[in-house]
Coordinates of C-alpha atoms (C1' of nucleotides) in Angstrom, one line a residue:
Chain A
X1 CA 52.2 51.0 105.4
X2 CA 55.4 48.7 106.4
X3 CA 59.0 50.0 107.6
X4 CA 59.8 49.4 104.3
X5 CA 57.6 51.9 102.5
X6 CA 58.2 54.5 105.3
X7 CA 61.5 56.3 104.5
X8 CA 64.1 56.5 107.0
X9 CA 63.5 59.6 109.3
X10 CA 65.0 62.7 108.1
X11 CA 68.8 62.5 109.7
X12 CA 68.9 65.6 113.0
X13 CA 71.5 68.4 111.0
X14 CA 74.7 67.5 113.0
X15 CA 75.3 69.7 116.2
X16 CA 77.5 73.0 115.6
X17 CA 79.0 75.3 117.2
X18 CA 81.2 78.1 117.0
X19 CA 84.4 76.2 117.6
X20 CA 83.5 73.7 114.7
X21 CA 82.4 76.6 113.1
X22 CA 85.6 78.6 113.2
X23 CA 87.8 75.5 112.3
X24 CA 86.0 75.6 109.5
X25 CA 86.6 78.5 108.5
X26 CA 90.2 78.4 109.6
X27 CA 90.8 75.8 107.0
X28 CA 89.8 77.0 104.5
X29 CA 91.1 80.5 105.2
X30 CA 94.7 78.3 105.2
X31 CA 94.0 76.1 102.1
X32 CA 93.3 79.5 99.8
X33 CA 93.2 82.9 101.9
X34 CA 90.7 84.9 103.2
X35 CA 89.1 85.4 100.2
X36 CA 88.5 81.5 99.8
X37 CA 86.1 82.0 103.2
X38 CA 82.9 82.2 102.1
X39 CA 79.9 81.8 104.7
X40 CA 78.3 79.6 102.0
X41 CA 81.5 77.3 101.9
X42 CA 82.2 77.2 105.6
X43 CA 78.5 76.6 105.7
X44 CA 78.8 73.2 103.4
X45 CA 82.0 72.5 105.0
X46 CA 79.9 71.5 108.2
X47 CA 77.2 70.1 105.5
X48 CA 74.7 73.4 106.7
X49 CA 73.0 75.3 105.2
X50 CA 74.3 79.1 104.5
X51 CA 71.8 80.1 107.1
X52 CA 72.6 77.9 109.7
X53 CA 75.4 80.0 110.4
X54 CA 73.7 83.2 111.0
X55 CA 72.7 81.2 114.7
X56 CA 76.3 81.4 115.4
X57 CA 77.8 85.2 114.0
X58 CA 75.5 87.9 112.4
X59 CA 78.0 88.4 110.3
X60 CA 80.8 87.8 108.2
X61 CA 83.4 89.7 110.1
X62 CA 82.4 88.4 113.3
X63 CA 83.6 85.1 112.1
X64 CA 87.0 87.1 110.9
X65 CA 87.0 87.8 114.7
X66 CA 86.3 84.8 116.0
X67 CA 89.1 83.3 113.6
X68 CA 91.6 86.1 114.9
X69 CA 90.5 85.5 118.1
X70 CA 91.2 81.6 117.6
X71 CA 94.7 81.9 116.5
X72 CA 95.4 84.4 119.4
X73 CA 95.0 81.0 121.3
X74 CA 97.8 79.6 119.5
X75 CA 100.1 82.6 119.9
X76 CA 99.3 82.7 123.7
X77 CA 102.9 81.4 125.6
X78 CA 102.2 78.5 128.0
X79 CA 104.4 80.1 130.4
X80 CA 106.7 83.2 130.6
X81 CA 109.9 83.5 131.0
X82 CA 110.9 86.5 134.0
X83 CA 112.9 88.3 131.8
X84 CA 110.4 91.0 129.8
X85 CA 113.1 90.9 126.8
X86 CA 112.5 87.1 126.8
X87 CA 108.7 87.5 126.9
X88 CA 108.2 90.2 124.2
X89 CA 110.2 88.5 121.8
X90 CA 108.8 85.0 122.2
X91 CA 105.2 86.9 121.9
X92 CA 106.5 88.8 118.5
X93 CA 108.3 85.4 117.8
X94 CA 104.8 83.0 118.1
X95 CA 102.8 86.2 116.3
X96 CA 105.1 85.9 113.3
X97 CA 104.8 81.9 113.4
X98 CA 101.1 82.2 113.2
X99 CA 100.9 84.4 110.6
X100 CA 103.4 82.0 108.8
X101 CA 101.3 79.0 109.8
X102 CA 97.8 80.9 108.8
X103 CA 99.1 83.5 106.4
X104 CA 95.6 85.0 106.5
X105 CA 96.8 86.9 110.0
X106 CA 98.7 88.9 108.4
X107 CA 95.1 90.8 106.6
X108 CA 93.5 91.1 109.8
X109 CA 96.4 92.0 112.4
X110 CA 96.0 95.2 113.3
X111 CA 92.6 95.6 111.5
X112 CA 90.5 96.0 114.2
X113 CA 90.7 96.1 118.3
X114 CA 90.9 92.6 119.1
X115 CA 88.8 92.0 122.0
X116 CA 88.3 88.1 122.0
X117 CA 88.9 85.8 125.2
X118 CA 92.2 84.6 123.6
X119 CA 93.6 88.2 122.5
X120 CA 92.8 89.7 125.7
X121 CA 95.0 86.9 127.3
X122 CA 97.6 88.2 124.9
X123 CA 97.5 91.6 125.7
X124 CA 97.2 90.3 129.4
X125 CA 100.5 89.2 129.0
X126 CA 102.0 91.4 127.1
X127 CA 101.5 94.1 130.0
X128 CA 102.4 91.2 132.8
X129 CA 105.9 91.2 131.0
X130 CA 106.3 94.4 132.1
X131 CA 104.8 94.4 135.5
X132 CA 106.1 96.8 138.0
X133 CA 109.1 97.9 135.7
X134 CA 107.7 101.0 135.2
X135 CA 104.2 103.3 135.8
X136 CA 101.7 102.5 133.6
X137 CA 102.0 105.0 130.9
X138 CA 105.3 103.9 130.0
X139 CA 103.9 100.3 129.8
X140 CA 101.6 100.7 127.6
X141 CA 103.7 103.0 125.4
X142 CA 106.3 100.0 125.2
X143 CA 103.3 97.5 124.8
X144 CA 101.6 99.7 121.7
X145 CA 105.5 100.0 120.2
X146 CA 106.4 97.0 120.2
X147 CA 103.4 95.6 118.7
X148 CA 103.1 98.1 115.9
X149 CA 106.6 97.1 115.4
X150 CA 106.1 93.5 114.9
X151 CA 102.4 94.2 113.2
X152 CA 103.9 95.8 110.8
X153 CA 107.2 93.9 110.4
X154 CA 104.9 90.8 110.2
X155 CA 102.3 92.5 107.3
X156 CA 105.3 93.1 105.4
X157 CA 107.2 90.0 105.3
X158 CA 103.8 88.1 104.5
X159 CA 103.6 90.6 101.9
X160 CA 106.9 90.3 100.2
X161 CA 106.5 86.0 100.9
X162 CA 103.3 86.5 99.0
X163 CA 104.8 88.8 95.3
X164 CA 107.4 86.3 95.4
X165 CA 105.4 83.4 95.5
X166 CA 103.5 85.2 92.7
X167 CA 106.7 85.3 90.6
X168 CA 108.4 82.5 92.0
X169 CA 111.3 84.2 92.6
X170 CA 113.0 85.7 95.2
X171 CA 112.5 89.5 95.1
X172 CA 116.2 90.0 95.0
X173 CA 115.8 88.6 92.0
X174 CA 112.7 89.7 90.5
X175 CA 113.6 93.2 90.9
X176 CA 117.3 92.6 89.1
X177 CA 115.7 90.1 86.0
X178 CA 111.9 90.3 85.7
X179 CA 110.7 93.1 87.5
X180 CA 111.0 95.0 84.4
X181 CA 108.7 98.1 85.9
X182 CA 111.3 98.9 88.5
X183 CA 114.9 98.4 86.7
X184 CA 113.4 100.8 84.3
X185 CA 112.3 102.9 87.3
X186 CA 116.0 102.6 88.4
X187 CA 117.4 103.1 85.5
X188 CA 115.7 106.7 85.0
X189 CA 118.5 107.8 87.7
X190 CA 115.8 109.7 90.1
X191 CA 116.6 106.9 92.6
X192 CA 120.1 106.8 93.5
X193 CA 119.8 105.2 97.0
X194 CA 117.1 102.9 96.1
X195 CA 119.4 101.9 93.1
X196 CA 122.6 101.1 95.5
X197 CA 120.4 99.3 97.7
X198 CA 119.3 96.9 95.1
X199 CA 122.7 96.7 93.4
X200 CA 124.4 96.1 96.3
X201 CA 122.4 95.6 98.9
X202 CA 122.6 92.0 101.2
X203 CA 119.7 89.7 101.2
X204 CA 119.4 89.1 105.1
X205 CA 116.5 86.7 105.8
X206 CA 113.2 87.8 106.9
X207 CA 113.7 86.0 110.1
X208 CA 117.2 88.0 111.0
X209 CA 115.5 90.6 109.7
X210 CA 113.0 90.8 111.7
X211 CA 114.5 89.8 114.9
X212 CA 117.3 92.6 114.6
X213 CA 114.3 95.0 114.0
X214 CA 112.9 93.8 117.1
X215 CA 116.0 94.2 119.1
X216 CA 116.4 97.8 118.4
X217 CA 112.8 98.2 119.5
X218 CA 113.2 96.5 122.6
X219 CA 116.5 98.6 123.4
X220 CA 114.6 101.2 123.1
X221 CA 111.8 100.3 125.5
X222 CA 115.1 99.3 127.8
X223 CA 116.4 102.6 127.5
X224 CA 112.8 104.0 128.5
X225 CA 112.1 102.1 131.7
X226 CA 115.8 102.2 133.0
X227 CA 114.4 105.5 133.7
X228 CA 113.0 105.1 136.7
X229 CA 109.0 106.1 137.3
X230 CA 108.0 110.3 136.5
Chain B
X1 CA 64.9 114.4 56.3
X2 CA 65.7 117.6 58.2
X3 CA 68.2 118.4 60.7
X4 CA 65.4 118.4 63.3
X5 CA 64.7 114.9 62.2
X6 CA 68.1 113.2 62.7
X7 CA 69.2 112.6 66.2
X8 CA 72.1 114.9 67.8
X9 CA 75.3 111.9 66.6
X10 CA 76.1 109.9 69.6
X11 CA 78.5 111.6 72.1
X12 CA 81.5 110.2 71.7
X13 CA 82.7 108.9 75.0
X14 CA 84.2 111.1 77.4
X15 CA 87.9 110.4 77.3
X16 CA 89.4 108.3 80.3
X17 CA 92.7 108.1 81.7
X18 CA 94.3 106.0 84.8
X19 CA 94.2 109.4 86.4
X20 CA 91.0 110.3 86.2
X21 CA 89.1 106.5 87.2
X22 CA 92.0 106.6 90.2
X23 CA 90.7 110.2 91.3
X24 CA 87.1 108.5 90.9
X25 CA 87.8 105.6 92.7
X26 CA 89.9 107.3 95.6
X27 CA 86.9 109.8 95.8
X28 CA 84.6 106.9 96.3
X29 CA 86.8 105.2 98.9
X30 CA 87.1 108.6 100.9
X31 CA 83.5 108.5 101.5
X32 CA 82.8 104.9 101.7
X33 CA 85.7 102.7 102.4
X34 CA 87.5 100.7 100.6
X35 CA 84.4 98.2 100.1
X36 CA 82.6 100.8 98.5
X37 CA 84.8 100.5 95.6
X38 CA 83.3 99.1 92.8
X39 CA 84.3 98.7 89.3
X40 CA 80.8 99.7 88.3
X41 CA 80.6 102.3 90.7
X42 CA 83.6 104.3 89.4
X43 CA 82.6 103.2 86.1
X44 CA 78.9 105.1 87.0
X45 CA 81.6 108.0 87.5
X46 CA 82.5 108.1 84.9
X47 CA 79.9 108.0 82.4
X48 CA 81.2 104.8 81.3
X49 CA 80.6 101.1 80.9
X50 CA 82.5 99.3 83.6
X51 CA 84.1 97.3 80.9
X52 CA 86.0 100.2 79.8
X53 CA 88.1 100.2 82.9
X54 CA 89.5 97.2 81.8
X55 CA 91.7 99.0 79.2
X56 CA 93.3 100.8 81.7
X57 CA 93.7 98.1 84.7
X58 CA 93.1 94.6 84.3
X59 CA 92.0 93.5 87.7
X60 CA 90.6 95.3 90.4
X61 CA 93.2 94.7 93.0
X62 CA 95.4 96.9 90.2
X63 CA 93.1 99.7 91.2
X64 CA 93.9 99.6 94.5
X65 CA 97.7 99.8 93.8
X66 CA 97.5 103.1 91.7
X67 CA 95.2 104.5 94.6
X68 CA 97.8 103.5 96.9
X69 CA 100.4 104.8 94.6
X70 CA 98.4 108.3 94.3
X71 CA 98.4 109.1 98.2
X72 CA 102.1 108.4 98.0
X73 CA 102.2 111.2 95.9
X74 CA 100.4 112.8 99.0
X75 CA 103.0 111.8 101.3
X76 CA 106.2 112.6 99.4
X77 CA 108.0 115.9 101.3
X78 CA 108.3 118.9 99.0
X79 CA 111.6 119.0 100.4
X80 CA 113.7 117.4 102.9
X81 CA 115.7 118.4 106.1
X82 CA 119.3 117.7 106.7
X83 CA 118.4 116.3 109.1
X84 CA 117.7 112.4 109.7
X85 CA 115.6 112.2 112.6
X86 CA 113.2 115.4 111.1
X87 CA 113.0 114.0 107.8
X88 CA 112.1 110.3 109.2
X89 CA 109.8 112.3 111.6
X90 CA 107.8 114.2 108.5
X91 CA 107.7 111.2 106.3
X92 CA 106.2 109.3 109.0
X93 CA 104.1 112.1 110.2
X94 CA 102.6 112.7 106.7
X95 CA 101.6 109.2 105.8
X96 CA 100.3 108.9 109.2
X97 CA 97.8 112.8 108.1
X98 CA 97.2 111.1 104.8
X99 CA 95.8 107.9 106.5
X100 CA 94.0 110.3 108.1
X101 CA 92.4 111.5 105.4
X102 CA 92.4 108.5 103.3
X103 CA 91.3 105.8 105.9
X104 CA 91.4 103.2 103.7
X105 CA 95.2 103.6 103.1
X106 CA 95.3 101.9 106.3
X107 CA 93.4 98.9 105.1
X108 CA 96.2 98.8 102.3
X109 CA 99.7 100.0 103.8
X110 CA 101.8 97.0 103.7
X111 CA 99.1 94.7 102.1
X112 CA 101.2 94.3 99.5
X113 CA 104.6 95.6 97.9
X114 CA 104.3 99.2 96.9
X115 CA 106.1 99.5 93.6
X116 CA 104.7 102.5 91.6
X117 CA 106.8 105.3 91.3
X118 CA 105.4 108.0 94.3
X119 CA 106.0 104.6 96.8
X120 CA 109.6 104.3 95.4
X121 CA 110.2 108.3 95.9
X122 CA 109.3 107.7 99.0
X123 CA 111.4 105.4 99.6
X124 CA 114.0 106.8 97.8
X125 CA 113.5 109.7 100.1
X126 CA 113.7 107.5 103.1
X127 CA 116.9 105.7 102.1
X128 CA 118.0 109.3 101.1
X129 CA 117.7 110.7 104.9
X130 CA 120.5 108.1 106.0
X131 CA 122.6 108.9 103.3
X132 CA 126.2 108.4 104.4
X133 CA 125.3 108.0 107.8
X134 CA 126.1 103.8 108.2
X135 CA 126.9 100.8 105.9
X136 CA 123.9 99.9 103.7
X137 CA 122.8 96.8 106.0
X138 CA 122.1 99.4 108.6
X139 CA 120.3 101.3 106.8
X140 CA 117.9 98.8 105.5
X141 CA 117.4 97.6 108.6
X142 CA 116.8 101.2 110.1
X143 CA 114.5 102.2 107.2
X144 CA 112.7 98.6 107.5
X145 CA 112.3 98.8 111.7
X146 CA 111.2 103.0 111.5
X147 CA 108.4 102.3 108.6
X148 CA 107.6 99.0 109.8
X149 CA 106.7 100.4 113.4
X150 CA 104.6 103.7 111.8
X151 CA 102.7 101.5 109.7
X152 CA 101.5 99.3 112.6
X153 CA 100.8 102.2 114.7
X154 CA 98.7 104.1 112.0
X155 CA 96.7 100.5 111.1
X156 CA 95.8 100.6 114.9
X157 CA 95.1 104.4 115.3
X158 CA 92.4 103.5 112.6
X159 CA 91.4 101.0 113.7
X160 CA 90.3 102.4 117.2
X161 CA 88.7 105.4 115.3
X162 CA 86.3 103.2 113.6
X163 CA 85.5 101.3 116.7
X164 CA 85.0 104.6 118.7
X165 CA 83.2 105.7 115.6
X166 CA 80.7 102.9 115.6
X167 CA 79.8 103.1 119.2
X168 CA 80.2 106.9 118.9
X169 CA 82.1 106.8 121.8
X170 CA 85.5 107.3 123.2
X171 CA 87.2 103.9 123.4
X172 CA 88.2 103.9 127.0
X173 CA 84.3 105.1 127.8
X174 CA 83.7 102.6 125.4
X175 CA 85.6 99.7 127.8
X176 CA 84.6 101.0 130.7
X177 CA 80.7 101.6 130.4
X178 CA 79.5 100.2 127.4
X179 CA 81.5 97.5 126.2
X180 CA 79.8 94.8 128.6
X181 CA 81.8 91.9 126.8
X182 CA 85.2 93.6 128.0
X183 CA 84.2 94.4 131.6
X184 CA 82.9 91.3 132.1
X185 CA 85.9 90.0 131.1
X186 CA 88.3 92.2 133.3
X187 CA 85.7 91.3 135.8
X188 CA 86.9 87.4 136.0
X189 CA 89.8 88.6 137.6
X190 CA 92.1 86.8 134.8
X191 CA 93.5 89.8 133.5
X192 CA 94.8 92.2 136.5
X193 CA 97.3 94.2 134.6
X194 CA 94.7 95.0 132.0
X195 CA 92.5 95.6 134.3
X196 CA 94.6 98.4 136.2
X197 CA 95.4 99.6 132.5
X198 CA 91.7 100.3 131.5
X199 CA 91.3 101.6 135.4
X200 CA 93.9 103.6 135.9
X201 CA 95.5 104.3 132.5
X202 CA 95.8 108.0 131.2
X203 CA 93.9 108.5 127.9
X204 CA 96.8 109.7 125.8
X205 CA 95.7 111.7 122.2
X206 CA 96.7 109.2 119.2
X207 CA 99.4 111.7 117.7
X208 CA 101.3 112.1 120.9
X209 CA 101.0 108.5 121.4
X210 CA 102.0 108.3 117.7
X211 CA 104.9 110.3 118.0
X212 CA 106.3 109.3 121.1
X213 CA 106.4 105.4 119.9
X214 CA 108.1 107.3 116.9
X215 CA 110.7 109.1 118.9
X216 CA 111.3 105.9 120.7
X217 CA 112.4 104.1 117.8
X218 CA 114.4 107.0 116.2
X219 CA 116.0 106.7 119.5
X220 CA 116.9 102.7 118.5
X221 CA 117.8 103.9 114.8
X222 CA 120.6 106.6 116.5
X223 CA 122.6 104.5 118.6
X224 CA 122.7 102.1 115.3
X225 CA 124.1 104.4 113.4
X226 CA 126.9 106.0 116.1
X227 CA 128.0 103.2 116.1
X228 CA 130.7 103.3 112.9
X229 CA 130.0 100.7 110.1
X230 CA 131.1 97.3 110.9
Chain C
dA1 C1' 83.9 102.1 48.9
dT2 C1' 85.7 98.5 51.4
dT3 C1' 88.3 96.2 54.6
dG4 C1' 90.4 95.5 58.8
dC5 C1' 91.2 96.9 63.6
dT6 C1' 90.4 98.8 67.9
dC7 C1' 87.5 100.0 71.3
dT8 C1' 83.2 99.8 73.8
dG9 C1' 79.1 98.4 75.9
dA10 C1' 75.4 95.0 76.4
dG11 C1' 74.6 91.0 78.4
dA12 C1' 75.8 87.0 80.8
dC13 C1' 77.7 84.2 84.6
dA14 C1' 78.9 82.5 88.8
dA15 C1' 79.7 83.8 93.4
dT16 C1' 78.8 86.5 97.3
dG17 C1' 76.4 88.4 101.9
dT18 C1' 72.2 88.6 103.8
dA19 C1' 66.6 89.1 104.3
dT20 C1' 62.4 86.7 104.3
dC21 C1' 59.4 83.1 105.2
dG22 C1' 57.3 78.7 105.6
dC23 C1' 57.9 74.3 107.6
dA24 C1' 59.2 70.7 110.7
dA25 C1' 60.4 68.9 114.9
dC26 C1' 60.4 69.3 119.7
dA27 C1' 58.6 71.2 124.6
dG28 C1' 55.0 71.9 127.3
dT29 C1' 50.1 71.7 128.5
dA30 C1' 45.5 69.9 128.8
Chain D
dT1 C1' 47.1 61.4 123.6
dA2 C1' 46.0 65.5 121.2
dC3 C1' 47.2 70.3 120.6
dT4 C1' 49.7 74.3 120.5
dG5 C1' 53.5 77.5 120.7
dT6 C1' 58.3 78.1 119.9
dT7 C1' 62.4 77.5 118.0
dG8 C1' 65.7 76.7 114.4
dC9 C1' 66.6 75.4 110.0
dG10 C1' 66.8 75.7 105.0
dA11 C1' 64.8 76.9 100.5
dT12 C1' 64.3 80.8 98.0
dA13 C1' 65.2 85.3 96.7
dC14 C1' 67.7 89.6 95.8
dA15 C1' 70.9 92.9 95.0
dT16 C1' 75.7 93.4 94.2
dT17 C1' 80.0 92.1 92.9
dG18 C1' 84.4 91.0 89.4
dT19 C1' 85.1 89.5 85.1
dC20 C1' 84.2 86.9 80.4
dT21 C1' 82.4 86.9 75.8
dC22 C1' 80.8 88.8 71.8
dA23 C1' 78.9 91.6 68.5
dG24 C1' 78.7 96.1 66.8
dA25 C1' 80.4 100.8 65.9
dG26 C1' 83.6 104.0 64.7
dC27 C1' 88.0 105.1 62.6
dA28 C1' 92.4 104.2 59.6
dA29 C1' 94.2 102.4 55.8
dT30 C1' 93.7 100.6 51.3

DNA sequence: ATTGCTCTGAGACAATGTATCGCAACAGTA
DNA sequence: TACTGTTGCGATACATTGTCTCAGAGCAAT
């Protein structure tokens, strides 16, 4: 029995782990939305088998976790600015950017407690911003209002990018040509404002919109910790 | 051939509407989630093929948008206060009860455009509780910021319900005596002000939190609208 | 009575998450 | 160097899913 008739040994599966793993999964969460992540086709992604990468999770939603968890990293600041106004809107501001960069976000945010490394260090900050500004139950009122505010400014705004996408139109639009459904709706006269707002309303981009939304929010939480400490 | 000899004629099938397979399905999601919607399952309760759906919906996410649609019609105010802050304050307040009883809704609210005709009266109703009050811009923006911040808040408030749920604990006992990941965590020392949060912090009930977040932004809203259309 | 149409269900299909289990390669021991 | 235990991997399997196709069954119109 020469080399020749021996085959070559049986190549070691390539290392993984869940960083490799995730990235995966990440990727293809991007290319077609969460829906495209299947553990079978991150699996053959890394050229694994499906069962490979029950080493690594014990479960599918532990890799959405992970993934959250991953992008948290990106939305993390490298350093903040002193002013808590400043802070909380570049945190809302690199939130929305992810979910605009990985649209996917937008399904899990808000989901489920996010307790990863990465979103702890979020949170971490998010409460430094505020450091000795007020006691601690106003902080974390402002923290949880704030970031229901932008959670669900952001859900909606990937939303509304999605149905237009789907139409390829803007929604403007798709509710004045081709959204058939609603000018009907409209038209039955049992929704005045809604009616005005669509005739006449303003198209302000999500962006503005979003910021200005923000804004009031934050005045709010201004107004709140001017008041000094109960 | 007798009477006793032919078989009873088939039954013809019970009749189906959109309202009865949404009742079905919303039943099954009440007591299961949102994953334990199947097509064959509300078929099954049906009595019917799952194929027959198909006359009624053409995809399974259009399920989910007459479900959604449905606890809209939950939501909706019999009638509405004069005043703004009350009426923003019931809307809120009721989708935030019919989350509540309809935990998936959370899974859903802003997922995607609500278009069917209980979302629009509601936000018909919505837009009608700032009627004349400031210069369409404003409101949009006020109606956008106010439902934009519930929704986040009751997509958290579920969410930490079905963590405490599955460790059948409280959260912060949760953090503080069984959540080993978290303490460890705190324990590095990188996150101080969370840290003093989970130490220190006052367990407020979810519906006081709830509101006053609410009462915070309604507080944003008003000093929009004093201020006299630009 | 016959024809055509509409609805329905049976079956099929590919994809999914996950359990089970046998094997193959390595670590450690004699 | 032989042997053995352990670990990790993948092949296979299974139940479940959304949805397609297609043939038949009942009804309406001729």
């Amino acid at each position: 029995m020469t080399v020749w008739d021996r085959p070559e040994p049986p190549t070691r599966p390539a290392p993984l782990d869940r960083e490799r793993i995730v990235a995966a999964a990440i990727a293809l969460a991007d290319e077609g939305g969460l829906e495209a992540v299947s553990l079978r086709k991150v699996a053959a992604r890394l050229e694994a088998g499906p069962m490979r990468l029950y080493g690594y999770i014990s479960t599918k939603e532990e890799l959405f976790d992970l993934m959250m968890d991953e992008v948290h990293a990106e939305i993390l600041p490298e350093e903040q600015p002193g002013d808590w106004r400043e802070a909380l809107r570049i945190l809302a501001g690199r939130t929305r950017q992810a979910a605009l960069r990985h649209e996917w976000l937008a399904d899990l945010l808000g989901g489920r407690p996010a307790l990863g490394p990465n979103a702890l260090a979020v949170t971490e900050a998010t409460l430094a911003a505020f450091d000795g500004l007020a006691d601690l139950d106003t902080v974390m009122r402002a923290v949880e209002t704030v970031s229901a505010y932008f959670t669900g400014a952001i859900r909606r705004e990937i939303a509304h990018l999605r149905a237009e996408r789907a139409t390829g139109l803007s929604e403007r639009d798709w509710q004045r040509t081709s959204g058939p459904h609603v000018m009907r709706m409209l038209a039955t006269g049992r929704f005045p404002a809604l009616a005005k707002v669509v005739h006449d309303g303003t198209d302000v981009d999500a962006e503005t919109s979003f910021a200005t939304g923000l804004d009031w929010v934050l005045d709010a939480v201004a107004a709140k910790l001017a008041r000094p400490p109960a």
